[in-house]
Short mmCIF file of C-alpha atoms and ligand atoms in Angstrom, two decimals:
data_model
loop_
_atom_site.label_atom_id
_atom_site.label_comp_id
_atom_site.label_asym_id
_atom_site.label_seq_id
_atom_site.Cartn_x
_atom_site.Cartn_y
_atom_site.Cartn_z
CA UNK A 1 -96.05 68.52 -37.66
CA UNK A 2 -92.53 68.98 -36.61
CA UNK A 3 -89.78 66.41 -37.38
CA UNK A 4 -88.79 64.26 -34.76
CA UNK A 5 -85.03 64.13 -33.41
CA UNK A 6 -82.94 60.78 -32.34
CA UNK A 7 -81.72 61.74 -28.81
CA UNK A 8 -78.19 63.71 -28.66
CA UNK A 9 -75.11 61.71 -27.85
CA UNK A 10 -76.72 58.26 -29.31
CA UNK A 11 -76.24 58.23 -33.29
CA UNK A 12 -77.94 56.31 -35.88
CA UNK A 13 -75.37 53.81 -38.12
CA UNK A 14 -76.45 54.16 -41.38
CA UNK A 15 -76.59 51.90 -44.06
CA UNK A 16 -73.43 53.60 -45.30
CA UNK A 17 -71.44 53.15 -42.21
CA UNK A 18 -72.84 49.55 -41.43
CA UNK A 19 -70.42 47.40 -43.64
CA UNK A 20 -67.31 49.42 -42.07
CA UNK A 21 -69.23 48.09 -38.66
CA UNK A 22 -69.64 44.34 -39.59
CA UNK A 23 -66.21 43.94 -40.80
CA UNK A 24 -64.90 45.23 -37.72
CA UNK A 25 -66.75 42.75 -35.36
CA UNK A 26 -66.50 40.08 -38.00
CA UNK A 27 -62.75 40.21 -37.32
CA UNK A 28 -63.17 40.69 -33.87
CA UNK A 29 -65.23 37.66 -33.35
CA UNK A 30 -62.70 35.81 -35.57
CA UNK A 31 -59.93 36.43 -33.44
CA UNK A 32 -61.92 35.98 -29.99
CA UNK A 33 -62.64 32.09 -31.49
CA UNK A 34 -58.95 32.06 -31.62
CA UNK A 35 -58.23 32.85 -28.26
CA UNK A 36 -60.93 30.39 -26.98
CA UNK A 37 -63.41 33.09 -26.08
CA UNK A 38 -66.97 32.17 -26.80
CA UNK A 39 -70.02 34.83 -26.91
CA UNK A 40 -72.27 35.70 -24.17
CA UNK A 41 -75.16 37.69 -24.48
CA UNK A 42 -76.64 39.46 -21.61
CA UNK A 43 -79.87 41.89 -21.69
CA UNK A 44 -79.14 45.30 -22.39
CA UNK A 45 -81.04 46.20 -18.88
CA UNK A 46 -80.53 44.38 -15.62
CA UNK A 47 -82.02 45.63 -11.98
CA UNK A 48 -80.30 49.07 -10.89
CA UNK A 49 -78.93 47.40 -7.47
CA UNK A 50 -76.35 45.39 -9.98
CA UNK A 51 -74.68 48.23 -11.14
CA UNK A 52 -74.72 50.46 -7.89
CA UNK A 53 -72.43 47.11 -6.71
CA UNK A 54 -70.79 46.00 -9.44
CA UNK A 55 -69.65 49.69 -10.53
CA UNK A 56 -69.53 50.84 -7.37
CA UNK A 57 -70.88 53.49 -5.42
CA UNK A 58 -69.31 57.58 -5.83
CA UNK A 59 -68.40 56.17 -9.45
CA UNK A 60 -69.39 58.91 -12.16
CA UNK A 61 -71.05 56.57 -13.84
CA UNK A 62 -73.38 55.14 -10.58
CA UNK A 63 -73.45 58.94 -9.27
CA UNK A 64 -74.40 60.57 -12.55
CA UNK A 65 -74.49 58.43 -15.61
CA UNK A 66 -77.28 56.05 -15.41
CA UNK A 67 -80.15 55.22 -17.43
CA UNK A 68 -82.29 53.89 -14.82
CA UNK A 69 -86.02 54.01 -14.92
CA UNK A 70 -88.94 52.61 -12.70
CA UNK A 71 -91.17 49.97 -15.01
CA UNK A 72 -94.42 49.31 -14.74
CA UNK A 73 -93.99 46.74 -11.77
CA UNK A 74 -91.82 49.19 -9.78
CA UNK A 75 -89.18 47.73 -10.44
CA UNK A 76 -85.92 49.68 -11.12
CA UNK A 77 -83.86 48.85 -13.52
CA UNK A 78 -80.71 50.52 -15.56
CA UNK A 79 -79.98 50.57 -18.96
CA UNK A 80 -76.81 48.96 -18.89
CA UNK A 81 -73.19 51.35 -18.51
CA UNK A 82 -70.64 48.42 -19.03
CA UNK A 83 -70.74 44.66 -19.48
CA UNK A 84 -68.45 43.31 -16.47
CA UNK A 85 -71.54 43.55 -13.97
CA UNK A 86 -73.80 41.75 -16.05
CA UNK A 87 -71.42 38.64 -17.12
CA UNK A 88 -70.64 38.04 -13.91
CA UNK A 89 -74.49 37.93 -12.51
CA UNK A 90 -74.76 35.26 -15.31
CA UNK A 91 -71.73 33.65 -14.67
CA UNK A 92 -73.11 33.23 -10.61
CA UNK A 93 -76.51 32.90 -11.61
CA UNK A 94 -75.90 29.92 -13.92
CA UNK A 95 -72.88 28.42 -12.26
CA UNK A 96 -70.63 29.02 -15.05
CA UNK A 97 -68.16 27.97 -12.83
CA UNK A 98 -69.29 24.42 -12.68
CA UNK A 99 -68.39 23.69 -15.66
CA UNK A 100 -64.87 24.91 -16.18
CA UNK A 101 -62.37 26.01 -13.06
CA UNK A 102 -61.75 29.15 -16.08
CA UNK A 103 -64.47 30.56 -18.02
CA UNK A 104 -63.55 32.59 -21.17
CA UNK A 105 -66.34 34.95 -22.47
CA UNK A 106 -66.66 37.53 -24.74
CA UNK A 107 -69.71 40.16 -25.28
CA UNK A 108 -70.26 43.05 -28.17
CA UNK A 109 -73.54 45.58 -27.93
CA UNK A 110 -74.36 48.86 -26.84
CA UNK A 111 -73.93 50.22 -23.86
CA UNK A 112 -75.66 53.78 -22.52
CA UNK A 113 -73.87 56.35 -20.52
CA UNK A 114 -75.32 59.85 -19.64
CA UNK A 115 -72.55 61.75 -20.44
CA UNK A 116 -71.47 64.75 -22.44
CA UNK A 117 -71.80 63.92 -26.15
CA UNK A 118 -69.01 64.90 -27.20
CA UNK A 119 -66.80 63.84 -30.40
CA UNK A 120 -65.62 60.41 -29.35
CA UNK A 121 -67.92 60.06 -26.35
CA UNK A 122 -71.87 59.08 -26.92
CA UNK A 123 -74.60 58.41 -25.06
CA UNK A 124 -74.83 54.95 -26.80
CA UNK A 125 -71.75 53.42 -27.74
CA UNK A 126 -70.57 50.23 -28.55
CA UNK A 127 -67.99 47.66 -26.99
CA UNK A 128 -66.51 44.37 -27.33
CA UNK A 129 -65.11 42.99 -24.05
CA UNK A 130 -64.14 40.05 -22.71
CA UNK A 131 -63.93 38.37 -19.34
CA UNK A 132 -61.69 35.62 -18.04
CA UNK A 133 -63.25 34.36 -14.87
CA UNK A 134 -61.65 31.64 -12.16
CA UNK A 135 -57.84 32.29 -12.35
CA UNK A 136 -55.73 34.66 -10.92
CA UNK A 137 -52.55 33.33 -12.66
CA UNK A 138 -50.17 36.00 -14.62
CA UNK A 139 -50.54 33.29 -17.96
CA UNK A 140 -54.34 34.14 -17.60
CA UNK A 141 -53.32 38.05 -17.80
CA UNK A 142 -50.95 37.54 -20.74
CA UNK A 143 -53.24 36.05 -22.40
CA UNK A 144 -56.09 39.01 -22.41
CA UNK A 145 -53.54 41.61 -22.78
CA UNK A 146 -51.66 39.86 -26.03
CA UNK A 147 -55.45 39.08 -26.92
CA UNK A 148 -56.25 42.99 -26.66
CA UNK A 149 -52.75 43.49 -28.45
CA UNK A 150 -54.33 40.90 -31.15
CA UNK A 151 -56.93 43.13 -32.25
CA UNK A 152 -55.53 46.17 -31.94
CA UNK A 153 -52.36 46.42 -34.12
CA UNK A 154 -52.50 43.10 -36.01
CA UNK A 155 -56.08 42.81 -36.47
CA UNK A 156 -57.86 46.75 -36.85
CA UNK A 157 -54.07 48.32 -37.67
CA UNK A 158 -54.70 51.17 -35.66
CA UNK A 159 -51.38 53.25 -35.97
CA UNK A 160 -49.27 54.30 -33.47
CA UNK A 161 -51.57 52.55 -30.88
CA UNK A 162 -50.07 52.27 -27.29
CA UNK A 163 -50.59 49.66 -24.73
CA UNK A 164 -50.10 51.04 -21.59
CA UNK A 165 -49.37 48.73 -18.28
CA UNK A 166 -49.66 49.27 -14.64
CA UNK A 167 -50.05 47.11 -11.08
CA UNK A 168 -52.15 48.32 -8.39
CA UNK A 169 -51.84 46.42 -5.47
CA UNK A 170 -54.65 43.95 -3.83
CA UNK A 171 -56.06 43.64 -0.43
CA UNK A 172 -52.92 43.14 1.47
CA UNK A 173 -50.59 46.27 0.08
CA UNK A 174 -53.90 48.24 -0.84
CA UNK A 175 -54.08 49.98 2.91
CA UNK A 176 -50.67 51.07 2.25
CA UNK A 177 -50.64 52.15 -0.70
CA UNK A 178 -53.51 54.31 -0.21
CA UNK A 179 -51.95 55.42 2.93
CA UNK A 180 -49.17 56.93 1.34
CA UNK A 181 -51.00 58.55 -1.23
CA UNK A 182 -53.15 60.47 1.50
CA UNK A 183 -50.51 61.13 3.79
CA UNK A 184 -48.97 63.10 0.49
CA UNK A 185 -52.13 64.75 -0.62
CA UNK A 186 -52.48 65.36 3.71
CA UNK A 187 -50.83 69.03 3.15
CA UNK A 188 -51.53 69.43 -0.59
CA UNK A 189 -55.22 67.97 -1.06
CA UNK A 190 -56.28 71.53 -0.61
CA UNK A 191 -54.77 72.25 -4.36
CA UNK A 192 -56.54 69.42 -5.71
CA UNK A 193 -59.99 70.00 -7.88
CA UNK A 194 -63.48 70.01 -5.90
CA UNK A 195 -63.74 66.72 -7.62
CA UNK A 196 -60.60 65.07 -6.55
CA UNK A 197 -61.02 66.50 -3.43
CA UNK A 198 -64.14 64.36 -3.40
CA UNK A 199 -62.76 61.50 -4.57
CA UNK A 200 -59.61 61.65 -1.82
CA UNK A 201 -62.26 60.51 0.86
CA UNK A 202 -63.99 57.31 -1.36
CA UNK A 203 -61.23 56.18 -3.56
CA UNK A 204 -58.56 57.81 -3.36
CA UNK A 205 -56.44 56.17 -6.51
CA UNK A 206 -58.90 57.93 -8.71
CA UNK A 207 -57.22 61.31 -8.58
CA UNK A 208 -54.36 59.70 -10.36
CA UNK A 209 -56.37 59.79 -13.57
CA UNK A 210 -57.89 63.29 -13.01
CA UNK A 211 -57.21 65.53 -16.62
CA UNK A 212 -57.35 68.73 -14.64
CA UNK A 213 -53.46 70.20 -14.71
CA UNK A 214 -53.09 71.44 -11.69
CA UNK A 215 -54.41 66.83 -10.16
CA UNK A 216 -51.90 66.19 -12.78
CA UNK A 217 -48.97 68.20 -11.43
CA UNK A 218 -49.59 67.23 -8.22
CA UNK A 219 -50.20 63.59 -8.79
CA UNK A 220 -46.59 63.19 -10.91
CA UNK A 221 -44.94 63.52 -7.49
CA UNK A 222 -47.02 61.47 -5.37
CA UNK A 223 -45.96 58.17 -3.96
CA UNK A 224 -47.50 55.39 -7.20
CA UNK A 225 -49.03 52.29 -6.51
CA UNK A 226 -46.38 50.58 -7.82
CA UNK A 227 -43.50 51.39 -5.47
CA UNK A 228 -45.82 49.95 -2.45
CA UNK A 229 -46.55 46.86 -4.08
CA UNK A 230 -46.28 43.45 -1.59
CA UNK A 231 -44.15 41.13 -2.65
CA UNK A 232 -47.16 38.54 -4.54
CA UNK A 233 -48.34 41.82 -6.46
CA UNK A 234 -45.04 42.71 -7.62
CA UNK A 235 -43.93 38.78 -8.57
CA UNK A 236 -46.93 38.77 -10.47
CA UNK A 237 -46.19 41.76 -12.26
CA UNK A 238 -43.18 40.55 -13.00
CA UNK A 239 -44.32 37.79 -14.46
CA UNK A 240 -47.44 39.14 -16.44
CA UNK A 241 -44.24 40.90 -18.19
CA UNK A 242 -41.94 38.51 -18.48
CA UNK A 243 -44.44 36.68 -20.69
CA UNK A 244 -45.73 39.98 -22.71
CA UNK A 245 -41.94 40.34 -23.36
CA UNK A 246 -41.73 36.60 -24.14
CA UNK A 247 -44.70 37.15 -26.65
CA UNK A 248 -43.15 40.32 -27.72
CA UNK A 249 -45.90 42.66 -27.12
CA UNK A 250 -45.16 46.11 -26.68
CA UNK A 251 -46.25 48.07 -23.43
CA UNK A 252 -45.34 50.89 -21.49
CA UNK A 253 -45.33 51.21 -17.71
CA UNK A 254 -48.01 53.87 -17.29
CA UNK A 255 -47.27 54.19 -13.44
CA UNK A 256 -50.27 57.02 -13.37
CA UNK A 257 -52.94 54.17 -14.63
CA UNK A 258 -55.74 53.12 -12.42
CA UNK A 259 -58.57 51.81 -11.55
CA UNK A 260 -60.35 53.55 -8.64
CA UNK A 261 -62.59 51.16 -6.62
CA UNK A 262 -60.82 47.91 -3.86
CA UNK A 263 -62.01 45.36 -5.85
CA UNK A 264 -59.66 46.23 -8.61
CA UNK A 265 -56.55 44.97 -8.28
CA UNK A 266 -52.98 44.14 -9.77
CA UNK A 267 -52.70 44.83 -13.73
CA UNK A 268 -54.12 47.36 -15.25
CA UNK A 269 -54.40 48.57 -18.42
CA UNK A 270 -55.16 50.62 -21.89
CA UNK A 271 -55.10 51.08 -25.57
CA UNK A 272 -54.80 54.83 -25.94
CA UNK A 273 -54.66 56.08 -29.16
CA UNK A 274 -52.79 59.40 -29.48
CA UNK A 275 -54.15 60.59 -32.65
CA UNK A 276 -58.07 60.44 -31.28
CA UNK A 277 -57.60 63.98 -29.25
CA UNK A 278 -59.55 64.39 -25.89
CA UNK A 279 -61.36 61.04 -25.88
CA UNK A 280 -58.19 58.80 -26.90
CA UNK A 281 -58.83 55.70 -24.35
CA UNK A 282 -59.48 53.15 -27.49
CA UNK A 283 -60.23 50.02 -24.52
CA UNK A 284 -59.77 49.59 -20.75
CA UNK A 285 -59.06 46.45 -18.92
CA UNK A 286 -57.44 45.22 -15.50
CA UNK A 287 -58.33 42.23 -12.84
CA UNK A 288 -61.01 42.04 -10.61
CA UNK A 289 -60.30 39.90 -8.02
CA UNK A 290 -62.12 41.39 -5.46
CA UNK A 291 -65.63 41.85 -7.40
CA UNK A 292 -67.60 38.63 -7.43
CA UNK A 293 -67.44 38.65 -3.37
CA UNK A 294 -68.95 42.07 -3.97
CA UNK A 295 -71.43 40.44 -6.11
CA UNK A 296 -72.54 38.00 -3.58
CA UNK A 297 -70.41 35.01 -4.84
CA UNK A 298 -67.44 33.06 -3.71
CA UNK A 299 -64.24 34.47 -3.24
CA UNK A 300 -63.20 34.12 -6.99
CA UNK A 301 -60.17 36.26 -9.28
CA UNK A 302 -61.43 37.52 -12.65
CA UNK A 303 -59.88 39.88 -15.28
CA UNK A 304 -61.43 41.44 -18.53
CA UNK A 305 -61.11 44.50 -20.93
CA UNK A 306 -63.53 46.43 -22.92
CA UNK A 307 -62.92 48.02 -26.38
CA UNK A 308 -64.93 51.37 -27.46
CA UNK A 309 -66.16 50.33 -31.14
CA UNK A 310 -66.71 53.90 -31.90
CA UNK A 311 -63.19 54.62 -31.28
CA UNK A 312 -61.98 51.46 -32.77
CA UNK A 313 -63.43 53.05 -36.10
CA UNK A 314 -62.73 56.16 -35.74
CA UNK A 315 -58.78 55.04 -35.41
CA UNK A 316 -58.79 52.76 -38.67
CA UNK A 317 -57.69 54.06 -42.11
CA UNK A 318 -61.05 53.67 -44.48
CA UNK A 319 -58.52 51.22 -46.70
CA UNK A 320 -57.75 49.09 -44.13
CA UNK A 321 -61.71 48.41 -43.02
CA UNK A 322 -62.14 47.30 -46.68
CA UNK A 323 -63.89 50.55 -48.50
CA UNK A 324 -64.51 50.61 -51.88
CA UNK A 325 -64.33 46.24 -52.33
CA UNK A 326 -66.29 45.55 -55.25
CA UNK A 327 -68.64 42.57 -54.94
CA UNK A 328 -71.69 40.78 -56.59
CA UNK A 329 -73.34 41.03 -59.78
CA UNK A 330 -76.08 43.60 -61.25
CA UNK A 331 -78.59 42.35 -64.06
CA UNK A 332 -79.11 45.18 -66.30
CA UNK A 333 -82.24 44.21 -68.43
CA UNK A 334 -83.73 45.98 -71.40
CA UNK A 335 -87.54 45.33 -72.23
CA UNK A 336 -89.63 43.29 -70.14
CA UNK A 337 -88.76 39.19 -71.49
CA UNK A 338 -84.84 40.30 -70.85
CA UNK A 339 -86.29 41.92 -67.08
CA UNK A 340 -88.02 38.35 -66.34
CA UNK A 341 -85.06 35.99 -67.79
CA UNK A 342 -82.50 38.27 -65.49
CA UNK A 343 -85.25 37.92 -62.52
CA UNK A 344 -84.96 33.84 -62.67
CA UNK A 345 -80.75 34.70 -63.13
CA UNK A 346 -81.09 36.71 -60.07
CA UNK A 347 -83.00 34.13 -57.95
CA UNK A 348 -80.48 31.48 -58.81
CA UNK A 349 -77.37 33.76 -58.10
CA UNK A 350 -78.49 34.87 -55.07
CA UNK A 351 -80.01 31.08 -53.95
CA UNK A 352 -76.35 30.07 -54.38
CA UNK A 353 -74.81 33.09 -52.48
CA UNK A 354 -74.08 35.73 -54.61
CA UNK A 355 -74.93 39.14 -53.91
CA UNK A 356 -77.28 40.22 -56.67
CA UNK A 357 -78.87 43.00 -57.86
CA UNK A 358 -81.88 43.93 -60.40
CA UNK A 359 -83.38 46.93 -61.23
CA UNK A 360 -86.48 47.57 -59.37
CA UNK A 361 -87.88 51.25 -60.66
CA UNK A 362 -87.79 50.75 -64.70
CA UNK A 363 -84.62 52.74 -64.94
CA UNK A 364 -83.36 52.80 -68.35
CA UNK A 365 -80.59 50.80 -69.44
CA UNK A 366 -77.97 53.62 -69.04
CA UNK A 367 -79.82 54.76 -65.60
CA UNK A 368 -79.07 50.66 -65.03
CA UNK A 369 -75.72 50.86 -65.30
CA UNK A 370 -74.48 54.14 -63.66
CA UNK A 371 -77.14 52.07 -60.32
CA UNK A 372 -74.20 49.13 -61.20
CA UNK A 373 -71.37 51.72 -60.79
CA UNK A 374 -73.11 52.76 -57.46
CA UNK A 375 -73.89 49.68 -55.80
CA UNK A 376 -70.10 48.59 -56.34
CA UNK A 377 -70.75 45.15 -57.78
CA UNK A 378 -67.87 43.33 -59.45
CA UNK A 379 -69.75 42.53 -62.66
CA UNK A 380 -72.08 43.62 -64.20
CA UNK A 381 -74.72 41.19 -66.36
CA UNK A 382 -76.70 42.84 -69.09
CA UNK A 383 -79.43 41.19 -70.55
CA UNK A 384 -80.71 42.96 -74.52
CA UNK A 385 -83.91 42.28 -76.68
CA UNK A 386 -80.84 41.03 -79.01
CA UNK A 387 -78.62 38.74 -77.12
CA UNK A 388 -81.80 37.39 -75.73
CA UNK A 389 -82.80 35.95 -78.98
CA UNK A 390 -78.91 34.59 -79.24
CA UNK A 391 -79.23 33.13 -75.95
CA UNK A 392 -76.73 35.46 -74.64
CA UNK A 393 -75.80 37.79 -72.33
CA UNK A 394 -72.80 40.48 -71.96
CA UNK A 395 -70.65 40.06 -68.92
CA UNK A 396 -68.90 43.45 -68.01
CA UNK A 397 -66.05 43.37 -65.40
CA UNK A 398 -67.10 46.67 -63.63
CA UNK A 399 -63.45 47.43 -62.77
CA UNK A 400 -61.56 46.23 -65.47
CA UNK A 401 -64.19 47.65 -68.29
CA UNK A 402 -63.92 44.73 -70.12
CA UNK A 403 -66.98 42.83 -71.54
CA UNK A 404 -67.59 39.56 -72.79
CA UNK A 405 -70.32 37.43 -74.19
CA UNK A 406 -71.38 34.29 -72.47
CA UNK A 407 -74.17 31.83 -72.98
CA UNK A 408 -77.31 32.39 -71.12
CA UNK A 409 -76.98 28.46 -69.51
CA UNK A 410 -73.59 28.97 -68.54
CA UNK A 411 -74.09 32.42 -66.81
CA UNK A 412 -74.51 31.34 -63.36
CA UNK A 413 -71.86 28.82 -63.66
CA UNK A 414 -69.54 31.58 -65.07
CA UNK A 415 -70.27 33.86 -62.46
CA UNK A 416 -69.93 31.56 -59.44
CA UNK A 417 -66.56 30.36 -60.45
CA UNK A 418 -65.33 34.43 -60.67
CA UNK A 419 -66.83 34.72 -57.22
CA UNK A 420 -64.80 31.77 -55.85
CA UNK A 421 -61.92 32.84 -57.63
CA UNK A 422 -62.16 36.81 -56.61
CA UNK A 423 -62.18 35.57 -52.78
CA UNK A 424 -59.05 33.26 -53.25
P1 AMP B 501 -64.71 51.81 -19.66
O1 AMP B 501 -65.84 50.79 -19.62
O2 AMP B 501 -65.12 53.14 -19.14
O3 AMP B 501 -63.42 51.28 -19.12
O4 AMP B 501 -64.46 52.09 -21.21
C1 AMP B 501 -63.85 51.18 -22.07
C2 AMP B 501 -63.80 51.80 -23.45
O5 AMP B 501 -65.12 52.08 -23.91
C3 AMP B 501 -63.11 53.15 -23.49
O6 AMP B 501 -61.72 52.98 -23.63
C4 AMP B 501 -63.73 53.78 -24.70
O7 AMP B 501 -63.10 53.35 -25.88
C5 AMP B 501 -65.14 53.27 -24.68
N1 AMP B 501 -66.08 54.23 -24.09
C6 AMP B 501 -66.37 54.44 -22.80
N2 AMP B 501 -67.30 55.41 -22.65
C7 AMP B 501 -67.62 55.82 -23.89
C8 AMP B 501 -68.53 56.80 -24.42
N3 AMP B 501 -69.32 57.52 -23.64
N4 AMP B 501 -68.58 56.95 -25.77
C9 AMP B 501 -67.80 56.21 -26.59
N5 AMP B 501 -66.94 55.28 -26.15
C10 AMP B 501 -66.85 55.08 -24.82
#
């Protein structure tokens, strides 16, 4: 029979990769706690009508990108693109709002996208995002944007990472700015691409982000969002920076930035990263002030970013994420009374925490060891026909190559106190 194939565009994380992973959202949840963000945890599918609102329709992602299928109750449902939607049908459906004017969530899972795999871009991905629900103040975001800031230089490192910044306007300057924009593009749509040109009727502001040279050129003359701003939008874009500047978080006014549909409004932003090539957008994020009317609730501001894990990785130096860390202990045994006194070792170690390891396929002893070497344990415990009848065992420090004897009774001890005193 032939093989079978995962599908293209959504990649397995091995068992290799997977520690590189945890780290990475260990930290990230670690920070999030700071920044008094607790975890919600939606279903990766909701019913397809959610997205088509939330996302919006004559989106790529709504028009072409969905994973939507009809289930056996004909119902349809979608495979979710993004996590903004779904937090914010939870946040109506159980009244998040009840209990606290601002609600502060975070969410990290897969998300599924039909689009060209691609390096960079998947099919299944990964994101952390957050979502800061009830306020519309410029403290609220400050606070997501030095939170974004957080994680991206001092937490992951990423080098040369750059936080770019823009205001787009809400319902009272919108008309005018997109006014101005057509009235530009009036005479010069026609050099626009079939896409854009698309686009100019539904949501105009999209054709600012358009990659195609030819959008680009035209677009770096055309009237910006940010010279139209009313005068609300632009005080609270001045003060969204006053406080970045306060906090001395580094930005630059990307005056090109947007996000296409009306209920987007006023900041924008993203974490590019210049060293990724195409696919360098490392997280996205702006308000939404407009959306959970869309959504069928009250009249209520919101603002949230999402971070592309994938990309997160693919920006950190191996050091940094930890590679190569030694840790544990392996019980190298020779003959079988040495294999059942390390087995009893083993339970204990690992009962209190440690990471332990046996062998498990009757290697022999030097087999054992080069299996310690692999597995990247700290120390190595090895258990003779010899030292068993001293009531002994050799400790080896695996990096150091330095062995000592130590008393069978006092191995666990021993070996608990170089754990504690390795992580301090
Ligand atoms: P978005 O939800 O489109 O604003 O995307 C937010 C972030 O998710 C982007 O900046 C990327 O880092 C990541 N992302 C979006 N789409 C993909 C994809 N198809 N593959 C990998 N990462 C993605």
């Amino acid at each position: 029979m032939s093989k079978l194939k995962g599908v293209r565009g959504a990649p397995d994380i091995l068992p290799r990769e997977s520690s590189r992973w945890q780290r990475v959202e260990d930290a990230a949840r670690a920070v999030l706690r700071r920044y008094g963000y607790a975890e919600i945890r939606t279903p990766v599918f909701e019913r397809t009508e959610l997205f088509v609102r939330g996302i919006g329709e004559g989106t790529d992602i709504v028009e072409k990108e969905m994973y939507t299928f009809t289930d056996q109750g004909q119902e349809s449902l979608t495979l979710r693109p993004e996590g903004t939607a779904p937090v914010v049908r939870a946040y109506l459906e159980h009244q998040m709002a009840a209990q606290t004017p601002l609600v502060k969530v975070f969410y990290l899972g897969p998300m599924f996208r039909r689009e060209r795999p691609q390096s960079g871009r998947y099919r299944q991905f990964h994101q952390i995002g957050v979502e800061a629900i009830g306020s519309d103040q410029p403290s609220v975001d400050a606070e997501v944007i030095a939170l974004l800031s957080a994680l991206m230089v001092e937490e992951f490192r990423i080098p040369d990472v750059q936080l770019r910044l823009n205001s787009i306007g809400d319902a009272a300057c919108r008309p005018q700015i997109r006014d101005r924009l057509l009235r530009y593009m009036r005479d010069r749509g026609a050099q626009l691409c079939p896409d854009c040109q698309r686009k100019l009727q539904r949501n105009p502001l999209r054709v600012f982000d358009c990659k195609q040279e030819g959008c680009q050129r035209l677009v770096a003359e055309a009237p910006k969002p940010l010279e139209s701003l009313c005068q609300s939008c632009a005080d609270h874009f001045a003060q969204v920076r006053g406080l970045l500047d306060l906090l001395k978080i580094v930005y630059t006014i990307d005056d090109r930035l947007v996000r296409g549909l009306d209920y987007y409004t006023r900041t924008a932003f993203e974490v590019v990263n210049p060293r990724l090539g195409a696919q360098n957008a490392v997280a996205g994020g702006g308000r939404y002030d407009g959306l959970i009317e869309v959504m069928g609730g009250p009249s209520t501001p919101g603002i949230g970013f999402a971070i592309g894990l994938e990309r997160v990785l693919a920006s950190i130096p191996a050091e940094a994420a930890g590679e190569g860390v030694r840790e544990g202990v392996y019980i190298a045994t020779v003959g079988q009374e040495a294999h059942r006194t390390g087995l009893l070792l083993l339970q204990e170690l690992r009962h209190r925490g440690v990471r332990g390891l046996i062998d498990l396929e009757g290697r022999s002893l030097k087999g054992q060891m080069r299996q310690a070497n692999k597995e990247r344990v700290r120390y190595c415990l090895i258990l003779g026909g010899d030292e068993l009848t001293k009531r002994q065992a050799t400790l080896r420090d695996m990096a150091k190559a330095e062995e000592q004897p130590v008393a069978l009774d006092q191995v666990v001890a021993r070996l608990l106190k170089l754990e504690q005193s390795g992580k301090s």
